[in-house]
XYZ file of N, CA and C in Angstrom:
420
model
N -26.835 -4.081 -5.314
C -27.108 -4.931 -6.458
C -25.829 -5.641 -6.937
N -24.714 -4.861 -7.071
C -23.471 -5.474 -7.529
C -22.926 -6.470 -6.513
N -23.075 -6.174 -5.246
C -22.590 -7.084 -4.211
C -23.270 -8.432 -4.330
N -24.560 -8.434 -4.586
C -25.315 -9.681 -4.737
C -24.886 -10.410 -6.010
N -24.688 -9.629 -7.076
C -24.298 -10.200 -8.363
C -22.942 -10.898 -8.290
N -21.994 -10.306 -7.564
C -20.643 -10.838 -7.488
C -20.346 -11.577 -6.187
N -21.353 -11.900 -5.421
C -21.165 -12.546 -4.121
C -20.414 -13.868 -4.222
N -20.635 -14.612 -5.270
C -19.985 -15.921 -5.394
C -18.716 -15.871 -6.250
N -18.306 -14.676 -6.657
C -17.117 -14.549 -7.504
C -15.857 -14.850 -6.701
N -14.885 -15.414 -7.372
C -13.584 -15.693 -6.774
C -12.648 -14.537 -7.101
N -11.977 -14.024 -6.095
C -11.022 -12.934 -6.305
C -9.741 -13.522 -6.890
N -9.249 -12.918 -7.946
C -8.007 -13.359 -8.580
C -6.979 -12.245 -8.477
N -5.729 -12.620 -8.256
C -4.635 -11.661 -8.183
C -3.565 -12.097 -9.171
N -3.265 -11.237 -10.136
C -2.261 -11.593 -11.135
C -1.719 -10.333 -11.791
N -0.533 -10.451 -12.355
C 0.062 -9.354 -13.114
C -0.785 -9.105 -14.358
N -1.216 -10.161 -14.986
C -2.081 -10.056 -16.151
C -2.932 -11.324 -16.222
N -3.820 -11.377 -17.174
C -4.740 -12.504 -17.265
C -4.090 -13.780 -17.794
N -2.965 -13.645 -18.450
C -2.228 -14.817 -18.882
C -0.748 -14.508 -18.818
N 0.036 -15.523 -18.684
C 1.483 -15.340 -18.596
C 1.984 -14.892 -19.960
N 2.385 -13.639 -20.070
C 2.776 -13.090 -21.365
C 4.254 -13.294 -21.677
N 5.081 -13.392 -20.631
C 6.505 -13.599 -20.858
C 7.233 -12.370 -21.359
N 6.661 -11.187 -21.156
C 7.303 -9.942 -21.560
C 7.643 -9.160 -20.300
N 8.938 -8.967 -20.076
C 9.417 -8.241 -18.904
C 10.538 -7.323 -19.335
N 10.636 -6.185 -18.692
C 11.729 -5.273 -18.988
C 11.774 -4.210 -17.899
N 12.946 -3.946 -17.336
C 13.048 -2.880 -16.338
C 12.751 -1.506 -16.926
N 12.665 -1.407 -18.257
C 12.351 -0.128 -18.896
C 10.990 0.400 -18.440
N 10.044 -0.498 -18.151
C 8.734 -0.046 -17.672
C 8.881 0.743 -16.376
N 9.636 0.201 -15.449
C 9.853 0.890 -14.174
C 10.657 2.167 -14.390
N 11.633 2.123 -15.282
C 12.477 3.302 -15.499
C 11.688 4.448 -16.113
N 10.807 4.162 -17.045
C 9.998 5.217 -17.651
C 9.154 5.903 -16.580
N 8.543 5.115 -15.713
C 7.746 5.704 -14.633
C 8.623 6.511 -13.677
N 9.800 5.971 -13.347
C 10.715 6.674 -12.432
C 11.220 7.979 -13.050
N 11.482 7.974 -14.342
C 11.889 9.211 -15.011
C 10.758 10.239 -14.979
N 9.526 9.768 -15.072
C 8.381 10.681 -14.944
C 8.342 11.292 -13.550
N 8.635 10.479 -12.534
C 8.707 10.986 -11.151
C 9.756 12.092 -11.068
N 10.933 11.806 -11.578
C 12.042 12.761 -11.526
C 11.709 14.053 -12.275
N 11.261 13.933 -13.507
C 11.017 15.124 -14.321
C 9.827 15.935 -13.805
N 8.840 15.273 -13.248
C 7.705 15.992 -12.677
C 8.135 16.780 -11.447
N 9.002 16.205 -10.631
C 9.521 16.924 -9.463
C 10.323 18.150 -9.903
N 11.074 18.010 -10.981
C 11.834 19.152 -11.495
C 10.902 20.243 -12.021
N 9.863 19.852 -12.756
C 8.906 20.836 -13.276
C 8.186 21.545 -12.136
N 7.890 20.802 -11.077
C 7.270 21.386 -9.890
C 8.162 22.490 -9.319
N 9.438 22.190 -9.191
C 10.383 23.141 -8.603
C 10.558 24.386 -9.476
N 10.379 24.239 -10.767
C 10.584 25.349 -11.697
C 9.355 26.241 -11.857
N 8.235 25.844 -11.298
C 6.983 26.571 -11.508
C 6.548 27.329 -10.256
N 5.850 28.435 -10.481
C 5.226 29.138 -9.366
C 3.698 29.122 -9.496
N 3.188 28.380 -10.460
C 1.749 28.222 -10.669
C 1.234 27.142 -9.719
N 0.445 27.531 -8.736
C -0.014 26.593 -7.702
C -0.909 25.490 -8.255
N -1.704 25.793 -9.268
C -2.556 24.758 -9.872
C -1.675 23.728 -10.585
N -0.703 24.212 -11.346
C 0.234 23.321 -12.031
C 0.993 22.471 -11.022
N 1.439 23.107 -9.936
C 2.204 22.387 -8.915
C 1.350 21.308 -8.249
N 0.090 21.577 -8.026
C -0.808 20.569 -7.442
C -0.959 19.380 -8.385
N -1.054 19.657 -9.679
C -1.125 18.573 -10.667
C 0.167 17.771 -10.676
N 1.295 18.454 -10.531
C 2.589 17.766 -10.481
C 2.621 16.761 -9.332
N 2.142 17.183 -8.176
C 2.140 16.292 -7.010
C 1.306 15.050 -7.302
N 0.127 15.247 -7.835
C -0.765 14.124 -8.122
C -0.158 13.164 -9.149
N 0.374 13.727 -10.213
C 0.970 12.899 -11.268
C 2.193 12.153 -10.749
N 3.057 12.851 -10.001
C 4.265 12.228 -9.481
C 3.937 11.071 -8.555
N 2.942 11.252 -7.695
C 2.556 10.176 -6.780
C 2.031 8.965 -7.542
N 1.250 9.187 -8.581
C 0.734 8.072 -9.380
C 1.860 7.343 -10.107
N 2.799 8.086 -10.667
C 3.923 7.466 -11.380
C 4.826 6.707 -10.417
N 5.011 7.213 -9.209
C 5.811 6.497 -8.212
C 5.147 5.173 -7.845
N 3.840 5.176 -7.726
C 3.105 3.935 -7.429
C 3.241 2.946 -8.582
N 3.183 3.440 -9.804
C 3.382 2.560 -10.973
C 4.799 1.997 -10.997
N 5.764 2.803 -10.608
C 7.149 2.318 -10.528
C 7.231 1.147 -9.563
N 6.616 1.299 -8.399
C 6.610 0.224 -7.406
C 5.983 -1.035 -8.000
N 4.875 -0.871 -8.688
C 4.194 -2.019 -9.289
C 5.108 -2.751 -10.273
N 5.725 -2.002 -11.188
C 6.572 -2.641 -12.198
C 7.795 -3.310 -11.569
N 8.352 -2.718 -10.536
C 9.476 -3.348 -9.839
C 9.036 -4.643 -9.160
N 7.888 -4.612 -8.501
C 7.427 -5.820 -7.804
C 7.114 -6.952 -8.773
N 6.559 -6.627 -9.934
C 6.287 -7.660 -10.937
C 7.591 -8.269 -11.429
N 8.564 -7.437 -11.715
C 9.868 -7.929 -12.175
C 10.523 -8.802 -11.109
N 10.475 -8.358 -9.880
C 11.067 -9.071 -8.748
C 10.412 -10.434 -8.555
N 9.096 -10.449 -8.569
C 8.366 -11.682 -8.236
C 8.158 -12.613 -9.426
N 8.020 -12.064 -10.621
C 7.633 -12.886 -11.766
C 8.763 -13.203 -12.738
N 9.766 -12.350 -12.825
C 10.849 -12.615 -13.764
C 12.017 -13.338 -13.112
N 12.516 -12.779 -12.027
C 13.719 -13.338 -11.413
C 13.416 -14.638 -10.682
N 14.320 -15.609 -10.845
C 14.163 -16.945 -10.273
C 15.256 -17.186 -9.233
N 15.122 -18.252 -8.445
C 16.110 -18.521 -7.393
C 17.558 -18.534 -7.883
N 17.799 -19.047 -9.084
C 19.187 -19.070 -9.569
C 19.726 -17.656 -9.815
N 18.853 -16.714 -10.163
C 19.299 -15.329 -10.335
C 19.710 -14.728 -8.990
N 18.915 -15.035 -7.967
C 19.230 -14.507 -6.639
C 20.495 -15.154 -6.068
N 20.728 -16.404 -6.428
C 21.962 -17.068 -5.991
C 23.179 -16.435 -6.688
N 23.035 -16.126 -7.965
C 24.137 -15.538 -8.721
C 24.385 -14.071 -8.354
N 23.351 -13.416 -7.848
C 23.438 -11.993 -7.487
C 22.887 -11.826 -6.073
N 23.693 -12.109 -5.067
C 23.216 -12.100 -3.677
C 22.633 -10.769 -3.212
N 22.967 -9.695 -3.886
C 22.447 -8.382 -3.496
C 21.118 -8.041 -4.171
N 20.587 -8.942 -4.997
C 19.414 -8.630 -5.813
C 18.154 -8.376 -4.975
N 17.920 -9.213 -3.966
C 16.759 -8.968 -3.102
C 16.868 -7.594 -2.447
N 18.034 -7.274 -1.910
C 18.229 -5.975 -1.252
C 18.064 -4.829 -2.241
N 18.544 -5.020 -3.448
C 18.428 -3.991 -4.470
C 16.961 -3.701 -4.798
N 16.171 -4.760 -4.938
C 14.738 -4.554 -5.176
C 14.072 -3.907 -3.965
N 14.415 -4.380 -2.783
C 13.857 -3.809 -1.553
C 14.150 -2.308 -1.505
N 15.405 -1.957 -1.779
C 15.806 -0.556 -1.753
C 15.066 0.257 -2.819
N 14.951 -0.287 -4.029
C 14.301 0.438 -5.122
C 12.811 0.645 -4.844
N 12.144 -0.376 -4.357
C 10.712 -0.251 -4.066
C 10.487 0.759 -2.942
N 11.322 0.710 -1.931
C 11.203 1.690 -0.854
C 11.591 3.100 -1.324
N 12.534 3.190 -2.231
C 12.894 4.497 -2.779
C 11.746 5.078 -3.598
N 11.002 4.229 -4.291
C 9.813 4.712 -5.009
C 8.812 5.296 -4.015
N 8.689 4.657 -2.856
C 7.827 5.195 -1.810
C 8.327 6.525 -1.286
N 9.650 6.649 -1.148
C 10.234 7.918 -0.701
C 9.988 9.002 -1.752
N 10.173 8.656 -3.018
C 9.955 9.619 -4.093
C 8.492 10.045 -4.161
N 7.619 9.168 -3.765
C 6.188 9.489 -3.741
C 5.890 10.544 -2.680
N 6.663 10.542 -1.593
C 6.392 11.416 -0.452
C 7.041 12.788 -0.544
N 7.939 13.001 -1.492
C 8.683 14.261 -1.531
C 8.674 14.840 -2.937
N 8.898 16.122 -3.019
C 9.039 16.780 -4.321
C 10.514 17.061 -4.627
N 11.399 16.473 -3.870
C 12.831 16.651 -4.086
C 13.280 15.781 -5.264
N 13.768 16.376 -6.347
C 14.222 15.588 -7.493
C 15.303 14.565 -7.142
N 16.062 14.797 -6.086
C 17.116 13.854 -5.695
C 16.536 12.477 -5.390
N 15.324 12.428 -4.869
C 14.689 11.141 -4.584
C 14.417 10.385 -5.886
N 13.999 11.099 -6.917
C 13.778 10.480 -8.227
C 15.083 10.052 -8.878
N 16.123 10.857 -8.712
C 17.432 10.499 -9.272
C 17.956 9.208 -8.648
N 17.800 9.078 -7.344
C 18.247 7.863 -6.663
C 17.436 6.657 -7.135
N 16.136 6.853 -7.330
C 15.270 5.775 -7.813
C 15.710 5.302 -9.194
N 15.958 6.223 -10.093
C 16.417 5.865 -11.447
C 17.734 5.104 -11.371
N 18.621 5.535 -10.509
C 19.919 4.870 -10.349
C 19.750 3.416 -9.883
N 18.864 3.199 -8.932
C 18.618 1.832 -8.446
C 18.020 0.955 -9.544
N 17.121 1.518 -10.317
C 16.523 0.754 -11.428
C 17.590 0.423 -12.467
N 18.505 1.344 -12.708
C 19.602 1.067 -13.641
C 20.453 -0.111 -13.152
N 20.680 -0.207 -11.840
C 21.434 -1.341 -11.286
C 20.682 -2.652 -11.509
N 19.370 -2.620 -11.316
C 18.549 -3.815 -11.553
C 18.607 -4.185 -13.026
N 18.573 -3.193 -13.901
C 18.599 -3.453 -15.340
C 19.890 -4.143 -15.772
N 21.008 -3.760 -15.179
C 22.282 -4.409 -15.509
C 22.191 -5.907 -15.202
N 21.637 -6.237 -14.051
C 21.492 -7.655 -13.674
C 20.487 -8.335 -14.585
N 19.359 -7.682 -14.833
C 18.335 -8.242 -15.717
C 18.933 -8.638 -17.063
N 19.652 -7.697 -17.686
C 20.185 -7.958 -19.020
C 21.371 -8.911 -19.010
N 21.921 -9.212 -17.843
C 23.004 -10.191 -17.774
C 22.482 -11.621 -17.744
N 21.187 -11.786 -17.588
C 20.603 -13.132 -17.519
C 20.289 -13.665 -18.909
N 20.375 -14.940 -19.057
C 20.017 -15.585 -20.320
C 18.519 -15.427 -20.592
N 17.737 -15.491 -19.539
C 16.277 -15.396 -19.631
C 15.825 -14.064 -20.243
N 16.570 -12.996 -20.013
C 16.177 -11.673 -20.516
C 16.164 -11.608 -22.029
N 17.001 -12.416 -22.676
C 17.093 -12.380 -24.114
C 15.787 -12.794 -24.785
N 15.009 -13.621 -24.123
C 13.728 -14.072 -24.665
C 12.560 -13.230 -24.182
N 12.749 -12.479 -23.097
C 11.620 -11.774 -22.483
C 11.772 -10.262 -22.467
N 12.992 -9.758 -22.641
C 13.226 -8.324 -22.614
C 12.820 -7.669 -23.909
N 12.543 -6.389 -23.845
C 12.078 -5.658 -25.014
C 13.104 -4.636 -25.496
N 13.707 -3.895 -24.566
C 14.619 -2.823 -24.906
C 16.019 -3.084 -24.374
N 16.783 -3.962 -25.024
C 18.137 -4.230 -24.525
C 19.002 -2.976 -24.645
N 19.970 -2.848 -23.754
C 20.842 -1.669 -23.825
C 21.626 -1.660 -25.140
N 21.897 -0.475 -25.610
C 22.605 -0.343 -26.898
C 24.045 -0.757 -26.776
């Protein structure tokens, strides 16, 4: 029934339904910190049910980290940012792949590395003029 109802629908792909102009690496960092802290809680517990929940939660948060990084990479940063910071594409590539690595392991070191990469992206983000109008949580 639903297939027939939506047969003529056009598939849309977007970060959101309208361009909101709100970007901040803090979104990715919060998710990455959840990955890290969940891996630590997993290591500290001997409750198998709790540990199974940790795995599920950590994998979901790692996927959210990837999403927020990809949105920032594709929607916030512009060609002039990449020209000014030649390592920016590689940094995003590394961070997104590190989120995938953190998703696959319960080793807190993978989460620590992910947070570190996001911190490097945040330094570049906040160095841009564009961030002043679109960022939410500037560094203190």
